[in-house]
Coordinates of C-alpha atoms and ligand atoms in Angstrom, one line a residue:
M25 CA -24.4 -20.2 3.2
S26 CA -26.1 -17.2 1.6
I27 CA -23.9 -14.7 -0.1
Q28 CA -24.0 -11.2 1.4
T29 CA -24.4 -8.1 -0.7
F30 CA -22.4 -5.1 0.3
K31 CA -23.9 -1.8 -0.7
N32 CA -22.2 1.5 -1.4
Y33 CA -22.4 4.2 1.3
I34 CA -23.4 7.7 0.1
N35 CA -24.5 10.5 2.3
G36 CA -25.0 8.2 5.3
E37 CA -27.2 5.8 3.3
W38 CA -26.5 2.3 2.0
V39 CA -27.1 2.5 -1.7
G40 CA -27.7 -0.7 -3.8
G41 CA -27.6 -1.4 -7.6
D42 CA -26.1 -3.9 -9.9
T43 CA -23.4 -6.1 -8.3
F44 CA -20.1 -7.7 -9.0
E45 CA -18.6 -10.8 -7.3
N46 CA -15.6 -10.9 -5.1
R47 CA -14.1 -14.5 -5.2
N48 CA -11.6 -16.2 -3.0
P49 CA -8.3 -16.5 -5.0
A50 CA -7.4 -19.6 -3.1
N51 CA -10.7 -21.3 -3.9
T52 CA -12.5 -19.7 -6.8
D53 CA -15.6 -21.7 -6.0
E54 CA -16.2 -19.4 -3.0
V55 CA -17.9 -16.1 -3.5
V56 CA -16.7 -13.8 -0.6
G57 CA -19.4 -11.2 -1.3
L58 CA -21.4 -9.3 -3.9
F59 CA -20.5 -5.6 -4.1
T60 CA -22.5 -2.8 -5.6
K61 CA -21.2 -1.7 -9.0
G62 CA -21.1 2.1 -8.5
T63 CA -22.0 4.3 -11.5
P64 CA -20.5 7.6 -12.4
A65 CA -23.7 9.2 -11.1
D66 CA -23.1 7.5 -7.7
M67 CA -19.6 8.9 -7.6
T68 CA -20.8 12.4 -8.4
A69 CA -23.4 12.1 -5.7
A70 CA -20.8 10.8 -3.2
V71 CA -18.5 13.8 -3.8
E72 CA -21.5 16.2 -3.6
A73 CA -22.5 14.7 -0.3
A74 CA -18.9 15.0 1.0
G75 CA -18.9 18.6 -0.2
E76 CA -22.1 19.3 1.8
A77 CA -20.9 17.7 5.0
Q78 CA -17.3 18.9 5.1
A79 CA -17.6 22.4 6.6
K80 CA -19.5 21.1 9.6
W81 CA -17.1 18.3 10.2
A82 CA -14.2 20.7 10.0
A83 CA -15.9 22.9 12.6
T84 CA -16.1 20.0 15.0
N85 CA -13.1 20.3 17.4
G86 CA -10.1 18.1 16.8
P87 CA -10.4 16.0 20.0
A88 CA -14.0 15.3 19.2
R89 CA -13.1 14.1 15.7
G90 CA -10.3 12.1 17.4
A91 CA -12.8 10.5 19.8
L92 CA -14.8 9.2 16.8
L93 CA -11.6 7.7 15.2
F94 CA -10.9 5.9 18.5
K95 CA -14.4 4.5 18.4
V96 CA -13.7 3.3 14.8
A97 CA -10.6 1.6 16.1
D98 CA -12.6 -0.1 19.0
I99 CA -15.2 -1.4 16.6
L100 CA -12.6 -2.8 14.3
E101 CA -10.8 -4.4 17.3
K102 CA -14.0 -6.2 18.3
K103 CA -14.2 -7.8 14.9
F104 CA -10.4 -8.5 14.8
D105 CA -10.6 -12.3 14.0
Q106 CA -13.5 -11.8 11.5
L107 CA -11.6 -9.1 9.7
G108 CA -8.5 -11.2 9.4
E109 CA -10.3 -14.2 8.0
E110 CA -12.3 -12.0 5.6
M111 CA -9.0 -10.5 4.3
T112 CA -7.4 -13.9 3.8
R113 CA -10.5 -15.0 1.8
E114 CA -10.7 -11.9 -0.3
E115 CA -7.0 -11.2 -1.0
G116 CA -5.3 -14.6 -0.4
K117 CA -2.6 -13.6 2.1
T118 CA -2.0 -15.9 5.1
L119 CA -4.1 -15.5 8.2
P120 CA -1.2 -14.3 10.4
E121 CA -0.3 -11.7 7.7
A122 CA -4.0 -10.6 7.4
K123 CA -4.4 -10.3 11.2
G124 CA -1.1 -8.3 11.4
E125 CA -2.6 -5.9 8.8
V126 CA -5.9 -5.6 10.7
R127 CA -3.8 -4.7 13.8
R128 CA -2.0 -2.1 11.8
A129 CA -5.3 -0.5 10.6
I130 CA -6.5 -0.3 14.3
N131 CA -3.3 1.3 15.4
I132 CA -3.4 3.8 12.5
F133 CA -6.9 4.9 13.6
R134 CA -5.7 5.3 17.2
Y135 CA -2.5 7.1 16.1
F136 CA -4.5 9.7 14.0
G137 CA -7.2 9.9 16.6
G138 CA -4.5 11.2 19.0
E139 CA -3.5 13.7 16.3
G140 CA -6.9 15.4 16.8
S141 CA -5.5 16.6 20.2
R142 CA -2.2 17.8 18.8
M143 CA -2.6 19.1 15.2
P144 CA 0.6 21.1 15.6
G145 CA 0.8 24.4 13.7
M146 CA 3.7 26.8 14.0
L147 CA 4.5 29.6 16.5
V148 CA 7.6 31.6 16.0
P149 CA 8.9 35.0 17.3
S150 CA 8.2 38.0 15.1
E151 CA 10.8 40.7 14.2
R152 CA 8.2 43.3 15.2
D153 CA 7.4 44.2 18.8
R154 CA 3.9 43.1 20.1
V155 CA 3.2 41.0 17.0
H156 CA 2.2 37.5 17.5
M157 CA 2.6 35.3 14.4
F158 CA 1.5 31.8 14.0
A159 CA 0.2 29.3 11.5
I160 CA -2.7 26.9 12.0
R161 CA -3.7 23.9 10.0
K162 CA -6.9 23.8 8.0
P163 CA -8.4 20.9 6.0
I164 CA -8.4 20.9 2.2
G165 CA -12.0 19.9 1.6
V166 CA -13.2 16.8 -0.2
C167 CA -10.5 14.1 -0.7
G168 CA -10.9 11.1 -3.1
L169 CA -9.0 8.0 -1.8
V170 CA -8.3 5.4 -4.4
T171 CA -6.8 2.2 -3.0
P172 CA -5.2 -1.1 -4.4
W173 CA -6.0 -4.7 -3.4
N174 CA -2.7 -5.7 -1.8
F175 CA -3.1 -4.1 1.6
P176 CA -6.9 -4.0 1.5
I177 CA -7.4 -2.6 5.1
A178 CA -4.1 -0.9 5.9
I179 CA -3.9 1.4 2.9
P180 CA -7.6 2.6 3.1
A181 CA -6.9 3.1 6.9
W182 CA -3.7 5.1 6.3
K183 CA -5.5 7.4 3.9
M184 CA -8.9 7.7 5.7
A185 CA -7.7 8.3 9.2
P186 CA -5.4 11.3 8.5
A187 CA -7.9 12.8 6.0
L188 CA -10.7 12.7 8.6
I189 CA -8.7 13.9 11.5
A190 CA -7.6 16.9 9.5
G191 CA -11.3 17.8 9.0
N192 CA -11.7 16.6 5.4
A193 CA -14.7 14.7 4.0
I194 CA -13.8 11.6 1.9
V195 CA -14.9 9.4 -0.9
V196 CA -13.3 5.9 -0.8
K197 CA -12.9 3.9 -4.1
P198 CA -11.5 0.5 -3.1
A199 CA -9.9 -2.0 -5.5
S200 CA -12.4 -4.3 -7.2
A201 CA -10.3 -7.4 -6.3
A202 CA -10.6 -6.8 -2.6
P203 CA -13.2 -4.3 -1.5
L204 CA -14.5 -6.0 1.7
S205 CA -11.8 -4.9 4.1
A206 CA -12.3 -1.2 3.2
W207 CA -16.1 -1.7 3.4
R208 CA -15.6 -2.9 7.0
I209 CA -13.9 0.4 7.9
V210 CA -16.7 2.4 6.4
E211 CA -19.2 0.3 8.3
A212 CA -17.2 1.0 11.5
C213 CA -17.3 4.8 10.6
H214 CA -21.1 4.5 10.3
E215 CA -21.5 2.6 13.6
A216 CA -19.1 5.0 15.4
G217 CA -21.5 7.9 14.4
I218 CA -19.3 9.9 12.0
P219 CA -21.8 12.3 10.6
K220 CA -23.5 11.5 7.3
G221 CA -21.7 12.6 4.2
V222 CA -18.3 12.8 5.9
V223 CA -17.4 9.3 4.8
N224 CA -18.6 7.9 1.4
F225 CA -17.7 4.6 -0.3
V226 CA -18.2 3.8 -4.0
A227 CA -17.1 0.4 -5.2
G228 CA -16.9 -0.6 -8.9
S229 CA -14.6 -0.5 -11.8
G230 CA -12.0 2.2 -11.6
G231 CA -12.2 2.6 -15.4
T232 CA -15.9 3.5 -15.0
L233 CA -15.6 5.7 -11.9
G234 CA -12.3 7.4 -12.3
N235 CA -13.4 10.1 -14.6
A236 CA -16.4 11.0 -12.5
L237 CA -14.2 11.2 -9.4
V238 CA -11.5 13.4 -10.9
S239 CA -14.1 15.6 -12.6
A240 CA -16.4 16.1 -9.6
K241 CA -16.7 19.8 -8.9
Q242 CA -16.2 19.7 -5.1
L243 CA -13.2 17.4 -5.2
K244 CA -10.0 19.1 -3.9
A245 CA -7.5 16.3 -3.6
I246 CA -6.8 12.7 -4.7
S247 CA -4.7 10.2 -2.8
F248 CA -3.9 7.2 -5.0
T249 CA -2.0 4.0 -4.5
G250 CA -1.7 1.6 -7.3
S251 CA 0.0 1.1 -10.7
C252 CA 2.1 3.7 -12.5
E253 CA -0.2 3.6 -15.5
I254 CA -3.3 4.6 -13.6
G255 CA -1.5 7.0 -11.3
N256 CA 0.0 8.9 -14.2
W257 CA -3.3 9.1 -15.9
L258 CA -4.9 10.5 -12.7
H259 CA -2.1 13.0 -12.3
A260 CA -2.6 14.3 -15.9
K261 CA -6.4 14.7 -15.2
A262 CA -5.9 16.2 -11.8
S263 CA -3.3 18.7 -13.1
E264 CA -5.8 20.1 -15.5
R265 CA -7.8 21.3 -12.5
R266 CA -4.9 21.9 -10.2
L267 CA -6.2 19.3 -7.7
R268 CA -3.8 18.3 -4.9
I269 CA -2.5 14.8 -5.7
Q270 CA -0.5 12.2 -4.0
L271 CA 0.6 9.0 -5.8
E272 CA 2.2 5.8 -4.4
M273 CA 2.9 3.4 -7.3
G274 CA 5.2 0.6 -8.5
G275 CA 8.6 -0.5 -7.4
K276 CA 11.4 -2.9 -8.3
N277 CA 13.1 -3.0 -5.0
P278 CA 16.7 -4.2 -4.4
T279 CA 18.3 -6.0 -1.5
I280 CA 22.1 -5.6 -1.6
V281 CA 23.8 -8.6 0.0
L282 CA 27.4 -8.0 0.9
A283 CA 30.1 -10.6 1.8
D284 CA 30.3 -9.2 5.4
C285 CA 26.6 -9.8 6.1
D286 CA 25.1 -12.1 8.8
F287 CA 24.7 -14.9 6.2
N288 CA 21.7 -16.8 7.7
S289 CA 19.7 -13.7 8.5
A290 CA 20.4 -12.3 5.0
V291 CA 19.0 -15.5 3.4
E292 CA 15.9 -15.3 5.6
N293 CA 15.4 -11.5 5.0
V294 CA 15.6 -12.0 1.2
A295 CA 13.3 -15.0 1.2
N296 CA 10.8 -13.1 3.4
A297 CA 10.9 -9.9 1.4
A298 CA 10.7 -11.6 -2.0
F299 CA 8.0 -14.2 -1.3
F300 CA 5.8 -13.5 1.7
S301 CA 2.4 -12.0 0.8
T302 CA 3.1 -13.8 -2.5
G303 CA 5.5 -11.0 -3.5
Q304 CA 2.5 -8.7 -3.7
K305 CA 3.9 -6.0 -1.5
C306 CA 4.9 -2.7 -3.1
T307 CA 8.0 -2.9 -0.8
A308 CA 8.8 -6.5 -1.7
T309 CA 12.4 -7.4 -2.9
S310 CA 12.4 -8.3 -6.5
R311 CA 16.1 -7.9 -7.1
A312 CA 18.7 -9.5 -4.9
I313 CA 22.1 -7.9 -5.7
V314 CA 24.8 -10.2 -4.3
E315 CA 28.5 -9.5 -3.9
D316 CA 30.4 -11.9 -6.2
S317 CA 32.6 -13.5 -3.5
I318 CA 29.5 -15.0 -1.8
Y319 CA 27.2 -15.2 -4.7
D320 CA 27.2 -19.0 -5.3
K321 CA 27.0 -19.9 -1.6
F322 CA 24.2 -17.3 -1.0
V323 CA 22.1 -18.4 -4.0
A324 CA 22.4 -22.1 -3.0
A325 CA 21.2 -21.3 0.5
L326 CA 18.4 -19.1 -0.8
V327 CA 17.2 -21.8 -3.2
E328 CA 17.2 -24.3 -0.3
R329 CA 15.2 -21.9 1.9
T330 CA 12.7 -21.2 -0.9
K331 CA 12.1 -24.9 -1.5
K332 CA 10.9 -25.2 2.1
L333 CA 8.2 -22.5 1.7
R334 CA 4.7 -23.9 1.8
V335 CA 2.3 -22.5 -0.7
G336 CA -1.5 -23.0 -0.2
N337 CA -4.7 -21.6 1.1
G338 CA -3.7 -18.9 3.6
M339 CA -6.5 -20.0 6.0
L340 CA -4.5 -23.2 6.7
P341 CA -1.9 -23.3 9.5
G342 CA 1.7 -23.6 8.4
I343 CA 1.2 -21.9 5.0
D344 CA 3.8 -19.3 4.1
I345 CA 2.5 -18.1 0.7
G346 CA -1.0 -17.7 -0.6
P347 CA -2.2 -17.4 -4.2
A348 CA -2.0 -14.5 -6.7
V349 CA -4.9 -12.1 -6.0
D350 CA -6.7 -12.9 -9.3
E351 CA -6.4 -14.4 -12.7
G352 CA -4.9 -11.3 -14.2
Q353 CA -2.1 -11.2 -11.6
L354 CA -1.5 -15.0 -12.1
E355 CA -1.1 -14.4 -15.9
T356 CA 1.3 -11.5 -15.2
N357 CA 3.4 -13.8 -13.0
L358 CA 3.5 -16.6 -15.6
K359 CA 4.3 -14.1 -18.4
Y360 CA 7.3 -12.7 -16.5
I361 CA 8.4 -16.3 -15.7
E362 CA 8.5 -17.0 -19.5
I363 CA 10.3 -13.7 -20.1
G364 CA 12.8 -14.7 -17.4
R365 CA 13.3 -18.1 -19.1
Q366 CA 14.1 -16.4 -22.4
E367 CA 16.4 -13.8 -20.8
A368 CA 18.2 -15.7 -18.0
G369 CA 17.5 -19.4 -18.7
E370 CA 15.8 -22.0 -16.5
P371 CA 14.8 -20.7 -13.0
L372 CA 16.9 -22.1 -10.1
V373 CA 13.7 -23.0 -8.3
G374 CA 9.9 -22.7 -9.1
G375 CA 8.9 -21.4 -12.5
H376 CA 5.4 -22.8 -12.8
R377 CA 1.8 -22.7 -11.8
L378 CA 1.0 -25.2 -9.0
T379 CA -1.7 -27.7 -10.0
G380 CA -3.4 -30.8 -8.7
G381 CA -5.8 -31.2 -5.8
D382 CA -6.8 -27.9 -4.1
Y383 CA -4.3 -26.0 -6.2
D384 CA -6.6 -26.3 -9.2
K385 CA -9.2 -24.1 -7.4
G386 CA -6.8 -21.2 -6.9
Y387 CA -4.1 -19.0 -8.5
F388 CA -1.0 -20.6 -7.1
V389 CA 2.5 -20.1 -8.4
A390 CA 5.7 -21.7 -7.1
P391 CA 8.1 -19.1 -5.6
T392 CA 10.6 -18.6 -8.4
I393 CA 14.2 -17.5 -8.5
F394 CA 16.2 -16.6 -11.7
G395 CA 20.0 -16.5 -11.3
D396 CA 22.6 -14.3 -13.1
V397 CA 20.0 -11.7 -14.2
T398 CA 21.7 -8.7 -15.7
E399 CA 20.7 -5.1 -15.3
N400 CA 19.1 -4.5 -18.7
M401 CA 16.9 -7.5 -18.7
R402 CA 13.2 -6.8 -18.4
L403 CA 13.2 -9.0 -15.3
A404 CA 15.6 -6.5 -13.7
Q405 CA 13.7 -3.4 -14.8
E406 CA 9.9 -4.1 -14.8
E407 CA 7.6 -4.7 -11.8
V408 CA 6.1 -8.3 -11.6
F409 CA 4.3 -7.9 -8.3
G410 CA 4.4 -11.7 -7.7
P411 CA 6.7 -14.3 -6.2
V412 CA 9.5 -13.9 -8.8
L413 CA 13.0 -12.9 -7.7
A414 CA 15.9 -11.9 -10.0
V415 CA 19.3 -12.5 -8.4
M416 CA 22.1 -10.4 -9.8
R417 CA 25.9 -10.4 -9.4
A418 CA 27.8 -7.4 -8.3
K419 CA 31.6 -7.1 -8.3
D420 CA 31.7 -5.1 -5.0
F421 CA 29.6 -2.6 -3.0
A422 CA 30.0 0.3 -5.4
D423 CA 28.9 -2.0 -8.3
A424 CA 25.9 -3.2 -6.2
M425 CA 24.9 0.4 -5.5
R426 CA 25.2 1.3 -9.2
I427 CA 23.0 -1.7 -10.3
A428 CA 20.5 -0.9 -7.5
N429 CA 20.0 2.7 -8.6
N430 CA 19.9 1.8 -12.4
I431 CA 16.2 1.7 -12.4
P432 CA 13.3 4.2 -12.9
F433 CA 11.7 3.2 -9.6
G434 CA 12.6 4.2 -6.1
L435 CA 10.2 2.8 -3.5
S436 CA 12.2 0.7 -1.0
A437 CA 15.6 -0.9 -0.7
S438 CA 17.5 -3.1 1.8
I439 CA 21.2 -3.8 2.5
Q440 CA 22.6 -6.8 4.4
T441 CA 26.0 -5.9 5.8
S442 CA 27.9 -5.4 9.1
N443 CA 30.0 -2.6 7.8
L444 CA 29.0 0.8 9.2
S445 CA 30.6 3.0 6.6
R446 CA 28.9 1.1 3.8
T447 CA 25.7 1.3 5.6
F448 CA 25.9 5.1 5.7
E449 CA 27.1 5.3 2.1
Y450 CA 24.0 3.2 1.2
I451 CA 21.7 5.4 3.3
Y452 CA 22.9 8.6 1.6
G453 CA 23.4 7.1 -1.9
M454 CA 20.4 4.8 -2.4
E455 CA 17.7 6.3 -4.6
A456 CA 14.6 5.1 -2.7
G457 CA 12.2 6.5 -0.2
L458 CA 12.2 3.6 2.3
L459 CA 15.5 2.0 3.4
T460 CA 16.1 -0.9 5.6
V461 CA 19.4 -2.3 7.0
N462 CA 19.7 -6.0 8.0
L463 CA 15.9 -6.3 7.7
P464 CA 13.6 -7.3 4.8
S465 CA 12.9 -4.5 2.4
A466 CA 9.2 -4.9 3.3
G467 CA 7.6 -4.4 6.7
V468 CA 7.1 -0.8 7.6
E469 CA 5.3 0.8 10.5
Y470 CA 2.8 3.7 10.5
Q471 CA 4.6 6.2 12.8
L472 CA 7.1 7.4 10.1
P473 CA 6.7 8.9 6.6
F474 CA 6.0 6.3 3.9
G475 CA 6.6 6.7 0.2
G476 CA 9.1 6.5 -2.6
T477 CA 11.0 8.7 -5.0
K478 CA 11.6 8.7 -8.8
D479 CA 8.8 7.0 -10.8
S480 CA 7.4 5.3 -7.7
S481 CA 5.8 8.3 -6.0
F482 CA 4.7 11.8 -6.4
G483 CA 3.7 14.4 -3.8
P484 CA 3.9 14.5 0.0
K485 CA 4.6 11.3 1.9
E486 CA 1.9 9.2 3.6
Q487 CA 1.7 8.0 7.3
G488 CA 3.3 9.4 10.4
P489 CA 3.3 13.1 11.0
A490 CA 4.0 13.6 7.3
A491 CA 0.5 12.5 6.4
M492 CA -0.8 15.8 7.7
E493 CA 1.2 17.7 5.0
F494 CA -1.0 16.3 2.3
Y495 CA -4.4 16.4 4.1
S496 CA -4.1 19.9 5.5
D497 CA -2.9 23.3 4.5
Y498 CA -1.5 26.2 6.6
K499 CA -3.2 29.4 7.4
T500 CA -0.8 32.1 8.6
I501 CA -1.8 34.8 11.0
Y502 CA 0.0 38.0 12.1
L503 CA -1.6 39.7 15.1
K504 CA -0.7 43.0 16.7
Y505 CA -1.6 43.3 20.4
Ligands
NAP607 P1 -4.3 -0.4 -10.2 O1 -4.8 -1.3 -11.2 O2 -3.6 0.9 -10.6 O3 -5.6 -0.1 -9.3 C1 -5.5 0.8 -8.1 C2 -6.8 1.4 -7.9 O4 -7.1 2.3 -8.9 C3 -8.0 0.4 -7.9 O5 -8.9 0.9 -6.9 C4 -8.5 0.5 -9.3 O6 -9.9 0.2 -9.4 C5 -8.4 2.0 -9.5 N1 -8.4 2.4 -10.9 C6 -8.3 1.7 -12.0 N2 -8.5 2.5 -13.1 C7 -8.8 3.7 -12.6 C8 -9.0 5.0 -13.2 N3 -9.1 5.1 -14.6 N4 -9.3 6.0 -12.4 C9 -9.3 5.9 -11.1 N5 -9.0 4.8 -10.5 C10 -8.7 3.7 -11.2 O7 -3.3 -1.1 -9.2 P2 -3.5 -2.5 -8.4 O8 -3.4 -3.6 -9.5 O9 -4.7 -2.5 -7.6 O10 -2.3 -2.6 -7.4 C11 -1.0 -3.0 -7.8 C12 -0.1 -1.8 -8.0 O11 -0.1 -1.0 -6.8 C13 1.3 -2.3 -8.1 O12 2.0 -1.5 -9.2 C14 2.0 -1.9 -6.8 O13 3.3 -1.6 -6.8 C15 1.2 -0.7 -6.4 N6 1.2 -0.4 -5.0 C16 2.0 0.6 -4.6 C17 2.1 0.9 -3.2 C18 2.9 2.0 -2.7 O14 2.7 2.4 -1.6 N7 3.8 2.6 -3.5 C19 1.3 0.1 -2.3 C20 0.6 -0.9 -2.8 C21 0.5 -1.2 -4.2 P3 -10.2 -1.3 -10.0 O15 -9.7 -2.3 -8.9 O16 -11.7 -1.3 -10.0 O17 -9.6 -1.5 -11.3

């Protein structure tokens, strides 16, 4: 089979150049595609094209912009199976997970397409007679959207759709490890007839393109999802120019397991949140904080459940966990497993790379649990972003909350309990932006705000109605009649 080359998309044209490979992490013999290595000049041209196109796009009425987003959703839906398979091949997650994510991207385009007919502003009574006062929303201008590899279609979708419906023009910079899914959305935007220059796509190394993006004259905002290191760098650069910026970054998310929980469902929820998608969800559970009185029983059941998880190529039926996304992430996982060994002793399960047969072609790691991790260990404080779970003992609920909050991050958290008062104490006391109760810590929907607190996030939330806060501004009008 010949290998397809995917070009960048600038000012409505497909633009080629030198290429880089995107390989399947479950089978590194397979090249998923060749992507064009964007240059800083390409990035500058893309922002300029967006700057040229934006005013006309903003002047198109909201329902008309919405109709184009509905078209994008329809085009993606027609390719539903293909997009799911491509995502599994480029990122490694299992086919059902990939298809679920494609469904989410389609829903996001429909949700924000509908927003084109709402776009609520504000209308309030004036203190003055015969004065009509109201506020309308207006777009910001050109937005740079920088996305990670772990949700390669959902995250680009949840940035692109609200940015576009608000009347902005955009430049998408996808993760080099998984650019194909975002490219497919851009292709759908092209096919749907979104005017040239409104959507631009520049793949290539973030290290090469980042400075050109953040320095481009017409850029007004950056929405970034990825590591704290890059997010903080972008924030410093953006602040020099007072660009609007939104950052969604790392996490070290806890699940608190109390003695009064529904035991079997708590075991399932922790196993799911820690290991599904290979632990590569920003909302994954990486610390299970278990009340002392059920600690031994819970850990034994969790280890048994973990041993049953099937690791392999996500295209195959019955597989629960795919590979790490690339060699770098594989090495990070193995490095933290060694750190865990030194800090907490032998893992209770897992603790090694999987080898032999087809495993040798990919970046597979056995799901790994370390027991009796204590709060100052690196394994309890630093993000791994892989299938490595630290289990920690808590004396009681108050101790569990203290341990859970003793961390610089604050993305998501979960509690497993049947106690209503503790549930509410957790809801009000937990320092995280996304909370679940008797559910896995991961698995969010698009209709409500998404984002964290503390070092995990900065700026307005993404998704749901909150997304419009970042991608639009208010204009306030006082009118005497
Ligand atoms: P990353 O290395 O920070 O990369 C994210 C994006 O930034 C990629 O497109 C990357 O391009 C780009 N980039 C790299 N250097 C850049 C620079 N100097 N200027 C501008 N862009 C630059 O993160 P990742 O490894 O892809 O993703 C994993 C991280 O994302 C984890 O920490 C995870 O917790 C976090 N994450 C957070 C959320 C959330 O909602 N909070 C969601 C998902 C993931 P290249 O790929 O070309 O390097």
